[in-house]
Short mmCIF file of C-alpha atoms in Angstrom, two decimals:
data_model
loop_
_atom_site.label_atom_id
_atom_site.label_comp_id
_atom_site.label_asym_id
_atom_site.label_seq_id
_atom_site.Cartn_x
_atom_site.Cartn_y
_atom_site.Cartn_z
CA MET D 164 -18.06 -23.60 -5.59
CA PRO D 165 -15.26 -25.74 -6.97
CA GLU D 166 -11.68 -24.68 -6.54
CA ARG D 167 -9.95 -23.94 -9.81
CA GLY D 168 -6.71 -22.23 -10.71
CA PRO D 169 -3.38 -22.59 -8.97
CA ALA D 170 -3.20 -22.37 -5.23
CA THR D 171 -0.94 -19.41 -4.71
CA ALA D 172 -0.21 -19.70 -1.00
CA PRO D 173 1.59 -22.61 0.63
CA THR D 174 0.57 -23.94 3.99
CA PRO D 175 1.93 -21.60 6.66
CA THR D 176 4.78 -22.74 8.81
CA SER D 177 4.24 -20.34 11.66
CA GLY D 178 2.20 -20.58 14.81
CA THR D 179 -1.33 -19.83 15.85
CA THR D 180 -1.40 -16.23 14.79
CA GLY D 181 -1.30 -17.30 11.18
CA SER D 182 1.52 -14.94 10.27
CA ALA D 183 2.84 -14.95 6.74
CA PRO D 184 5.66 -17.37 5.89
CA ALA D 185 9.22 -16.14 5.85
CA THR D 186 9.84 -13.41 3.34
CA VAL D 187 12.83 -15.21 1.83
CA THR D 188 10.38 -17.28 -0.22
CA ALA D 189 8.05 -14.39 -1.02
CA ALA D 190 9.51 -13.74 -4.44
CA ARG D 191 8.53 -17.26 -5.52
CA ARG D 192 5.02 -17.10 -4.17
CA THR D 193 3.18 -15.37 -6.99
CA GLY D 194 3.58 -15.80 -10.69
CA LEU D 195 3.03 -13.15 -13.32
CA LEU D 196 -0.61 -14.12 -13.90
CA VAL D 197 -1.49 -13.93 -10.20
CA THR D 198 0.27 -10.56 -9.91
CA PHE D 199 -1.68 -9.32 -12.92
CA VAL D 200 -5.00 -10.58 -11.50
CA LEU D 201 -4.36 -8.99 -8.09
CA GLY D 202 -3.39 -5.77 -9.83
CA GLY D 203 -6.55 -5.91 -11.91
CA LEU D 204 -8.66 -6.34 -8.80
CA THR D 205 -7.09 -3.32 -7.12
CA ALA D 206 -7.60 -1.40 -10.37
CA LEU D 207 -11.34 -2.11 -10.54
CA PRO D 208 -12.43 0.70 -8.14
CA PRO D 209 -10.46 3.42 -9.98
CA LEU D 210 -11.71 2.00 -13.27
CA SER D 211 -15.28 2.23 -12.00
CA MET D 212 -14.72 5.84 -10.96
CA ASP D 213 -12.29 7.32 -13.45
CA MET D 214 -13.66 5.95 -16.72
CA TYR D 215 -16.91 7.68 -15.81
CA LEU D 216 -15.37 11.06 -14.92
CA PRO D 217 -15.27 12.61 -18.42
CA ALA D 218 -18.97 11.74 -18.77
CA LEU D 219 -20.14 13.62 -15.67
CA PRO D 220 -21.05 16.83 -17.55
CA ALA D 221 -22.82 14.71 -20.21
CA VAL D 222 -24.81 12.84 -17.53
CA THR D 223 -25.82 16.17 -16.04
CA SER D 224 -27.23 17.27 -19.37
CA SER D 225 -28.71 13.92 -20.44
CA LEU D 226 -30.63 13.26 -17.23
CA ASN D 227 -31.44 16.95 -16.69
CA SER D 228 -29.96 16.95 -13.19
CA PRO D 229 -27.75 19.45 -11.33
CA ALA D 230 -24.06 18.73 -10.96
CA ALA D 231 -24.36 18.16 -7.20
CA THR D 232 -26.95 15.42 -7.79
CA VAL D 233 -24.89 13.73 -10.49
CA GLN D 234 -21.86 13.76 -8.18
CA LEU D 235 -23.94 11.57 -5.86
CA THR D 236 -23.44 8.78 -8.40
CA LEU D 237 -19.79 8.87 -7.34
CA THR D 238 -20.71 9.12 -3.66
CA ALA D 239 -23.11 6.17 -3.90
CA CYS D 240 -20.45 3.97 -5.46
CA LEU D 241 -17.96 4.98 -2.76
CA ILE D 242 -20.43 4.28 0.05
CA GLY D 243 -21.17 0.89 -1.49
CA MET D 244 -17.49 0.03 -1.65
CA ALA D 245 -17.02 1.14 1.96
CA LEU D 246 -19.93 -0.84 3.39
CA GLY D 247 -19.29 -3.83 1.16
CA GLN D 248 -15.78 -4.19 2.49
CA LEU D 249 -17.05 -4.37 6.09
CA VAL D 250 -19.13 -7.41 5.13
CA ILE D 251 -16.88 -9.13 2.60
CA GLY D 252 -13.62 -8.75 4.54
CA PRO D 253 -14.73 -10.81 7.56
CA MET D 254 -16.49 -13.26 5.21
CA SER D 255 -13.19 -13.90 3.47
CA ASP D 256 -11.47 -14.52 6.82
CA LYS D 257 -14.11 -17.16 7.60
CA TRP D 258 -14.74 -18.84 4.21
CA GLY D 259 -11.59 -18.06 2.27
CA ARG D 260 -10.90 -15.46 -0.39
CA ARG D 261 -12.09 -17.16 -3.56
CA THR D 262 -15.86 -17.73 -3.12
CA PRO D 263 -16.73 -14.21 -1.83
CA LEU D 264 -14.58 -12.70 -4.57
CA LEU D 265 -16.24 -14.56 -7.44
CA THR D 266 -19.72 -13.85 -6.05
CA GLY D 267 -18.97 -10.16 -5.78
CA MET D 268 -17.57 -10.00 -9.30
CA VAL D 269 -20.69 -11.57 -10.83
CA VAL D 270 -22.97 -9.11 -9.02
CA TYR D 271 -20.69 -6.24 -10.09
CA VAL D 272 -21.07 -7.16 -13.75
CA LEU D 273 -24.87 -7.34 -13.51
CA ALA D 274 -25.19 -4.03 -11.63
CA THR D 275 -22.91 -2.23 -14.08
CA ALA D 276 -25.00 -3.46 -17.00
CA VAL D 277 -28.13 -2.03 -15.35
CA CYS D 278 -26.36 1.34 -14.89
CA ALA D 279 -25.85 1.49 -18.64
CA PHE D 280 -29.62 1.58 -19.20
CA ALA D 281 -30.73 3.66 -16.19
CA PRO D 282 -33.45 6.11 -17.35
CA THR D 283 -33.23 8.43 -14.32
CA VAL D 284 -30.50 9.78 -12.11
CA GLU D 285 -32.18 8.21 -9.06
CA LEU D 286 -31.97 4.72 -10.58
CA LEU D 287 -28.39 5.37 -11.65
CA ILE D 288 -27.48 6.37 -8.09
CA GLY D 289 -29.16 3.24 -6.72
CA PHE D 290 -27.35 0.81 -8.97
CA ARG D 291 -24.06 2.64 -8.54
CA LEU D 292 -24.52 1.79 -4.86
CA VAL D 293 -25.04 -1.89 -5.75
CA GLN D 294 -22.04 -1.73 -8.09
CA GLY D 295 -19.91 -0.42 -5.24
CA LEU D 296 -21.17 -3.01 -2.76
CA ALA D 297 -20.22 -5.83 -5.13
CA GLY D 298 -17.00 -4.24 -6.37
CA ALA D 299 -15.80 -3.99 -2.78
CA ALA D 300 -14.94 -7.68 -3.00
CA ALA D 301 -12.19 -6.92 -5.50
CA ILE D 302 -10.22 -4.42 -3.47
CA VAL D 303 -10.67 -5.91 0.02
CA ILE D 304 -9.81 -9.46 -1.01
CA ALA D 305 -6.90 -8.41 -3.22
CA ARG D 306 -5.36 -6.55 -0.27
CA ALA D 307 -6.02 -9.48 2.09
CA ALA D 308 -4.49 -11.92 -0.42
CA VAL D 309 -1.30 -9.85 -0.51
CA ARG D 310 -1.18 -10.10 3.30
CA ASP D 311 -1.65 -13.88 3.00
CA LEU D 312 1.38 -14.09 0.73
CA TYR D 313 3.83 -11.48 2.06
CA ASP D 314 5.18 -9.90 5.22
CA GLY D 315 7.45 -7.00 6.19
CA VAL D 316 9.16 -4.92 3.55
CA GLU D 317 8.31 -7.53 0.91
CA MET D 318 4.66 -6.63 1.37
CA ALA D 319 5.41 -2.93 0.89
CA ARG D 320 7.39 -3.78 -2.25
CA PHE D 321 4.54 -5.87 -3.64
CA PHE D 322 2.01 -3.11 -2.98
CA SER D 323 4.29 -0.77 -4.93
CA THR D 324 4.51 -3.35 -7.74
CA LEU D 325 0.72 -3.50 -7.90
CA MET D 326 0.78 0.24 -8.56
CA LEU D 327 2.17 -0.52 -12.01
CA ILE D 328 -1.24 -2.03 -12.76
CA SER D 329 -3.63 -0.27 -10.42
CA GLY D 330 -1.86 3.05 -11.01
CA ALA D 331 -2.28 2.60 -14.75
CA ALA D 332 -6.05 2.41 -14.29
CA PRO D 333 -6.46 6.17 -13.68
CA ILE D 334 -4.37 6.77 -16.81
CA VAL D 335 -6.23 4.39 -19.09
CA ALA D 336 -9.72 4.86 -17.68
CA PRO D 337 -10.33 8.57 -18.44
CA LEU D 338 -8.60 8.17 -21.82
CA VAL D 339 -10.89 5.26 -22.68
CA GLY D 340 -13.88 7.14 -21.26
CA GLY D 341 -13.05 10.20 -23.36
CA GLN D 342 -12.70 8.10 -26.49
CA VAL D 343 -15.96 6.26 -25.81
CA LEU D 344 -17.71 9.63 -25.58
CA ARG D 345 -16.55 10.39 -29.11
CA PHE D 346 -18.56 7.47 -30.47
CA ALA D 347 -21.30 6.92 -27.88
CA ASP D 348 -23.02 8.68 -25.01
CA TRP D 349 -22.26 8.16 -21.33
CA ARG D 350 -24.11 4.83 -21.34
CA GLY D 351 -21.37 3.39 -23.51
CA VAL D 352 -18.91 3.94 -20.67
CA PHE D 353 -20.90 1.56 -18.46
CA LEU D 354 -21.09 -1.00 -21.24
CA VAL D 355 -17.29 -0.96 -21.47
CA LEU D 356 -17.07 -1.35 -17.68
CA THR D 357 -19.42 -4.32 -17.91
CA GLY D 358 -17.04 -5.96 -20.36
CA VAL D 359 -14.02 -5.20 -18.16
CA GLY D 360 -15.76 -6.71 -15.14
CA ALA D 361 -16.72 -9.85 -17.08
CA LEU D 362 -13.15 -10.32 -18.34
CA LEU D 363 -11.70 -9.88 -14.85
CA THR D 364 -14.22 -12.38 -13.46
CA VAL D 365 -13.02 -14.99 -15.95
CA LEU D 366 -9.37 -14.28 -15.08
CA VAL D 367 -10.11 -14.69 -11.37
CA TRP D 368 -11.94 -17.97 -12.04
CA ARG D 369 -9.12 -19.36 -14.14
CA GLY D 370 -6.01 -17.83 -12.62
CA LEU D 371 -6.40 -17.06 -8.91
CA GLY D 372 -6.43 -19.90 -6.42
CA GLU D 373 -7.25 -19.80 -2.74
CA THR D 374 -4.65 -17.90 -0.71
CA LEU D 375 -6.04 -18.60 2.78
CA PRO D 376 -5.76 -22.28 3.80
CA PRO D 377 -8.55 -23.70 6.03
CA GLU D 378 -6.32 -23.90 9.10
CA ARG D 379 -5.75 -20.12 9.00
CA ARG D 380 -9.41 -19.15 8.74
CA GLN D 381 -11.46 -17.46 11.47
CA THR D 382 -14.27 -19.24 13.26
CA GLY D 383 -17.47 -17.81 14.69
CA GLY D 384 -20.26 -15.66 13.32
CA VAL D 385 -21.13 -11.98 13.22
CA GLY D 386 -20.30 -11.49 16.89
CA ALA D 387 -16.81 -12.90 16.41
CA ALA D 388 -16.24 -10.67 13.37
CA LEU D 389 -17.29 -7.57 15.31
CA HIS D 390 -15.04 -8.60 18.21
CA THR D 391 -12.11 -8.95 15.81
CA MET D 392 -12.72 -5.52 14.29
CA ARG D 393 -13.07 -3.96 17.73
CA GLY D 394 -9.75 -5.47 18.70
CA LEU D 395 -8.10 -4.10 15.57
CA LEU D 396 -9.44 -0.60 16.18
CA ALA D 397 -8.24 -0.78 19.80
CA ASP D 398 -4.69 -1.06 18.46
CA ARG D 399 -3.65 2.60 18.48
CA VAL D 400 -0.96 2.19 15.81
CA PHE D 401 -3.23 0.27 13.43
CA ALA D 402 -5.95 2.88 13.91
CA GLY D 403 -3.43 5.63 13.22
CA TYR D 404 -2.29 4.19 9.91
CA THR D 405 -5.89 3.42 8.95
CA LEU D 406 -7.08 6.97 9.59
CA ALA D 407 -3.98 8.54 8.03
CA GLY D 408 -4.56 6.49 4.89
CA GLY D 409 -8.27 7.30 4.92
CA PHE D 410 -7.78 11.06 5.05
CA ALA D 411 -5.05 10.85 2.42
CA PHE D 412 -7.49 8.98 0.18
CA ALA D 413 -10.01 11.79 0.76
CA VAL D 414 -7.43 14.25 -0.61
CA LEU D 415 -7.12 12.06 -3.68
CA PHE D 416 -10.84 11.60 -4.12
CA SER D 417 -11.64 15.28 -3.72
CA TYR D 418 -9.42 15.74 -6.77
CA ILE D 419 -11.11 12.86 -8.59
CA SER D 420 -14.59 14.20 -7.88
CA ALA D 421 -13.96 17.89 -8.57
CA SER D 422 -11.40 17.81 -11.39
CA PRO D 423 -13.85 17.14 -14.26
CA PHE D 424 -15.67 20.37 -13.45
CA VAL D 425 -12.56 22.33 -12.44
CA ILE D 426 -10.57 21.41 -15.54
CA GLN D 427 -13.40 21.37 -18.08
CA GLU D 428 -15.87 23.97 -16.81
CA ILE D 429 -13.53 26.51 -15.17
CA TYR D 430 -10.51 26.18 -17.47
CA GLY D 431 -12.38 25.16 -20.64
CA ALA D 432 -10.53 21.93 -21.41
CA SER D 433 -12.20 19.29 -23.56
CA ALA D 434 -13.01 15.78 -22.30
CA GLN D 435 -9.96 14.48 -24.17
CA GLU D 436 -7.67 17.18 -22.73
CA PHE D 437 -8.95 16.45 -19.24
CA SER D 438 -8.28 12.76 -19.78
CA LEU D 439 -4.73 13.53 -20.89
CA LEU D 440 -4.00 15.67 -17.83
CA PHE D 441 -5.53 13.06 -15.56
CA GLY D 442 -3.35 10.42 -17.17
CA ILE D 443 -0.17 12.50 -16.73
CA ASN D 444 -0.93 12.87 -13.03
CA SER D 445 -1.39 9.12 -12.71
CA VAL D 446 1.98 8.55 -14.39
CA GLY D 447 3.49 10.61 -11.59
CA LEU D 448 1.80 8.39 -9.01
CA ILE D 449 3.16 5.25 -10.70
CA ILE D 450 6.70 6.61 -10.95
CA VAL D 451 6.82 7.66 -7.29
CA GLY D 452 5.26 4.35 -6.28
CA GLN D 453 8.01 2.47 -8.08
CA ILE D 454 10.69 4.70 -6.54
CA ASN D 455 9.18 3.83 -3.18
CA GLY D 456 9.15 0.08 -3.85
CA LYS D 457 12.42 -0.31 -5.74
CA LEU D 458 14.66 2.28 -4.10
CA LEU D 459 13.29 3.41 -0.73
CA VAL D 460 11.81 0.28 0.86
CA GLY D 461 14.56 -1.51 2.76
CA ARG D 462 16.81 1.56 2.72
CA VAL D 463 14.54 4.17 4.29
CA SER D 464 11.96 3.41 6.95
CA LEU D 465 8.36 3.28 5.73
CA ASP D 466 7.45 5.96 8.28
CA LYS D 467 10.02 8.40 6.88
CA ALA D 468 8.79 7.88 3.32
CA LEU D 469 5.21 8.31 4.52
CA ALA D 470 6.08 11.53 6.35
CA VAL D 471 7.72 13.00 3.23
CA GLY D 472 4.62 12.16 1.20
CA LEU D 473 2.38 13.88 3.74
CA ALA D 474 4.55 17.00 3.73
CA ILE D 475 4.43 17.21 -0.08
CA ILE D 476 0.67 16.73 -0.24
CA THR D 477 0.10 19.41 2.39
CA ALA D 478 2.34 21.87 0.52
CA ALA D 479 0.57 21.16 -2.78
CA SER D 480 -2.82 21.69 -1.11
CA VAL D 481 -1.69 25.05 0.26
CA ALA D 482 -0.53 26.08 -3.22
CA LEU D 483 -3.84 25.03 -4.79
CA LEU D 484 -5.83 26.97 -2.22
CA ALA D 485 -3.69 30.07 -2.79
CA MET D 486 -4.13 29.85 -6.58
CA SER D 487 -7.86 29.07 -6.53
CA SER D 488 -8.62 31.89 -4.09
CA GLY D 489 -6.72 34.45 -6.19
CA VAL D 490 -3.81 35.12 -3.85
CA PHE D 491 -1.47 35.16 -6.88
CA GLY D 492 -4.01 36.74 -9.20
CA LYS D 493 -5.88 34.75 -11.83
CA ALA D 494 -4.07 31.43 -12.14
CA GLY D 495 -4.04 29.61 -15.45
CA LEU D 496 -4.39 25.92 -16.15
CA VAL D 497 -0.63 25.21 -16.20
CA PRO D 498 0.21 26.12 -12.56
CA VAL D 499 -2.97 24.46 -11.28
CA ALA D 500 -2.18 21.32 -13.28
CA ALA D 501 1.39 21.35 -11.92
CA ALA D 502 0.18 21.49 -8.30
CA LEU D 503 -2.28 18.66 -8.97
CA PHE D 504 0.54 16.62 -10.52
CA VAL D 505 2.67 17.03 -7.39
CA LEU D 506 -0.27 16.11 -5.16
CA MET D 507 -1.12 12.96 -7.15
CA SER D 508 2.51 11.86 -7.40
CA ALA D 509 3.06 12.05 -3.65
CA MET D 510 0.26 9.50 -3.18
CA GLY D 511 2.82 6.93 -4.35
CA LEU D 512 4.56 7.40 -1.00
CA LEU D 513 1.42 7.31 1.14
CA LEU D 514 -0.90 4.60 -0.13
CA PRO D 515 1.41 1.56 -0.26
CA ASN D 516 3.16 2.45 3.01
CA THR D 517 0.03 3.09 5.09
CA ASN D 518 -1.43 -0.22 3.83
CA ALA D 519 1.76 -2.15 4.54
CA GLN D 520 2.33 -0.66 8.00
CA ALA D 521 -1.26 -1.36 9.06
CA LEU D 522 -1.45 -4.90 7.64
CA MET D 523 1.92 -5.85 9.14
CA ARG D 524 0.22 -5.72 12.53
CA THR D 525 -2.72 -7.94 11.56
CA PRO D 526 -1.60 -11.38 10.28
CA HIS D 527 -4.42 -13.05 12.24
CA ALA D 528 -7.29 -11.17 10.51
CA ALA D 529 -6.09 -9.78 7.19
CA GLY D 530 -9.59 -9.69 5.67
CA SER D 531 -11.09 -7.71 8.55
CA ALA D 532 -8.07 -5.40 8.66
CA SER D 533 -8.28 -4.86 4.91
CA ALA D 534 -11.99 -4.09 5.28
CA LEU D 535 -11.31 -1.44 7.92
CA LEU D 536 -8.56 0.10 5.80
CA GLY D 537 -10.80 0.26 2.75
CA THR D 538 -13.95 1.33 4.57
CA SER D 539 -12.26 4.26 6.27
CA SER D 540 -10.85 5.42 2.94
CA PHE D 541 -14.08 5.14 0.99
CA LEU D 542 -16.31 6.60 3.71
CA VAL D 543 -14.12 9.65 4.15
CA GLY D 544 -13.91 9.95 0.37
CA ALA D 545 -17.69 9.71 0.11
CA ILE D 546 -18.02 12.58 2.59
CA ALA D 547 -15.45 14.67 0.73
CA SER D 548 -17.07 14.12 -2.68
CA PRO D 549 -20.17 16.35 -2.30
CA LEU D 550 -18.24 18.97 -0.32
CA VAL D 551 -16.04 19.85 -3.29
CA GLY D 552 -19.10 20.97 -5.28
CA ILE D 553 -20.85 22.80 -2.48
CA ALA D 554 -20.10 26.24 -3.97
CA GLY D 555 -21.12 25.31 -7.50
CA GLU D 556 -19.21 24.46 -10.67
CA HIS D 557 -17.31 27.73 -11.14
CA THR D 558 -14.75 27.76 -8.33
CA ALA D 559 -12.00 25.38 -7.25
CA VAL D 560 -11.81 26.79 -3.69
CA PRO D 561 -13.94 24.02 -2.09
CA MET D 562 -11.72 21.35 -3.64
CA ALA D 563 -8.56 23.02 -2.33
CA VAL D 564 -10.05 23.55 1.15
CA VAL D 565 -11.12 19.90 1.44
CA GLN D 566 -7.67 18.77 0.27
CA LEU D 567 -5.84 20.94 2.80
CA VAL D 568 -8.09 19.99 5.73
CA CYS D 569 -7.83 16.27 4.96
CA SER D 570 -4.05 16.40 4.50
CA LEU D 571 -3.69 18.09 7.89
CA LEU D 572 -5.99 15.50 9.50
CA SER D 573 -3.95 12.71 7.92
CA ALA D 574 -0.74 14.17 9.33
CA ALA D 575 -2.36 14.59 12.76
CA CYS D 576 -3.42 10.93 12.86
CA PHE D 577 0.01 9.76 11.74
CA LEU D 578 1.87 11.85 14.30
CA GLY D 579 -0.62 11.59 17.15
CA LEU D 580 -1.51 7.88 16.95
CA CYS D 581 1.36 6.16 15.16
CA ARG D 582 4.00 8.28 16.93
CA PRO D 583 6.74 7.24 14.51
CA TRP D 584 9.52 8.84 16.55
CA ARG D 585 8.95 6.38 19.40
CA ALA D 586 10.23 2.82 19.49
CA ARG D 587 7.32 0.40 19.48
CA GLU D 588 6.94 -3.33 19.60
CA SER D 589 7.68 -4.93 16.24
CA ALA D 590 5.43 -7.91 16.87
CA ALA D 591 1.85 -7.73 15.72
CA PRO D 592 -0.85 -7.69 18.38
CA ALA D 593 -1.97 -11.13 19.43
CA ALA D 594 -4.99 -12.64 17.75
CA PRO D 595 -8.14 -11.93 19.69
#
C-alpha cells in the first residue's frame, strides 16, 4: 500500500531499544490534523458502543430477544476488540502502523454496514464481533503511535489531550443515537456509524503518515511476537499497570452496559434524557482529564494522581451499592446520577496515567504493549458486561457490585504489583 500523508515521526536518535526521541521536541512532533486523527481513532470504540446504547431497549423489542441476549451484542464487540488488538498490535510492530490500520478501518466499515441490516440477534452478535475485531486496529495503533512520538510526562499530557476528543465521543454518541431514534429505528444508528467509520478511514489515508520507521520495527514471526508479549507480562510493574487499568475499565464498562436499563427502565428516563445524563458524566471525565494533563502532570507524580482516582472510584461504588440496595431507603435518580458522575469523572485520573506508566516501560514494543493494555481492558469489560444484567432489568445492585469488586481489584493490582511507595528503576526493561 502506498505511503501517503505526512510522516509524523522523525528518525529516532536513540539506541537499539528504539526509545522515543527527547521530549523537548515532542510539542513539534504532531500537528493539529494528526492530533485530531489520533483522537478520532481512540474515539471509535466508545462511538461504536455508546451511540448504540439508547437503542438497546428498542433492539430487544424489535428482534424479540431478552435483554441479557441483546447485551451480548456489546460483549461480542468488546471480545472482538480485545482479540483483535492481540493480533494487530504485534503486526504493527513488524510492518508499521499505517497498513494494518487502514485494513482494519475498511473491514470495520463493511461489518458495521452489515449490522445495520441484520435480521436476527444472532447475526447482529456475529457481525458485532467482526466489527470489534476490525475496530481494534484504531485503538491499539493510535496508542502505539503516541508511544512512537512521545515519552515521559509528555506522553501522559498527550493522552490527556486526546481525551478532549475521545472523551467527547461518549457525550456526542448517545446524543446522536437518541436523536437518530427519533427519526429512524435502531438500524439507523449503525448506518450513522458506517458513515463515521468511512470518514475516519479517509482522514487516516490522507492525514496520518507512518510513525514507526523501518529501523525501529520488530523482526520475526508469531513466535517472536509471543516471546515479546511474554517478556512484557514478566515485567511486574507493567503487568500491574495493565491489570489496574483493565479492572478500572471494567468499572467504566459495567456502567456503560447497565446504565441504559438502570436509567430508562428503573428510573423511567427517556432515551433523550438518558443521553443527556450520559453526556454530562462524560463532560466530567473530560474536565478531570484536562486537569490531570494541564495541572497535575509534572507537578504531582502519576502514581499519586492514579491513587486518588482509585480512591474516588471505590468510594463512588460503595455509595452506589448502598443506594441501589436500599440502605438509605428508596433512592431517586438525582443521587444515583450524582454518584455515577463522580465515578465517571475520576476515570480522567486513571485511564491516561495507567496507559502512560505502562507504555513508558515499553519503547521497544509499543504495539505489543498497547495490545496487552487494550486486551486486558476489553476482556475484563466483556466479562463484566453480562454480569450487570444477571438479576434482570429492575435492579441496579449487580451493576454496583461489579463496580465495587473491580475497583478493589484495580487497587490491589496497583498496590501489590506496581508498589508505588518503593523506588524502582526508571529505565524501561531491555528489549527481549
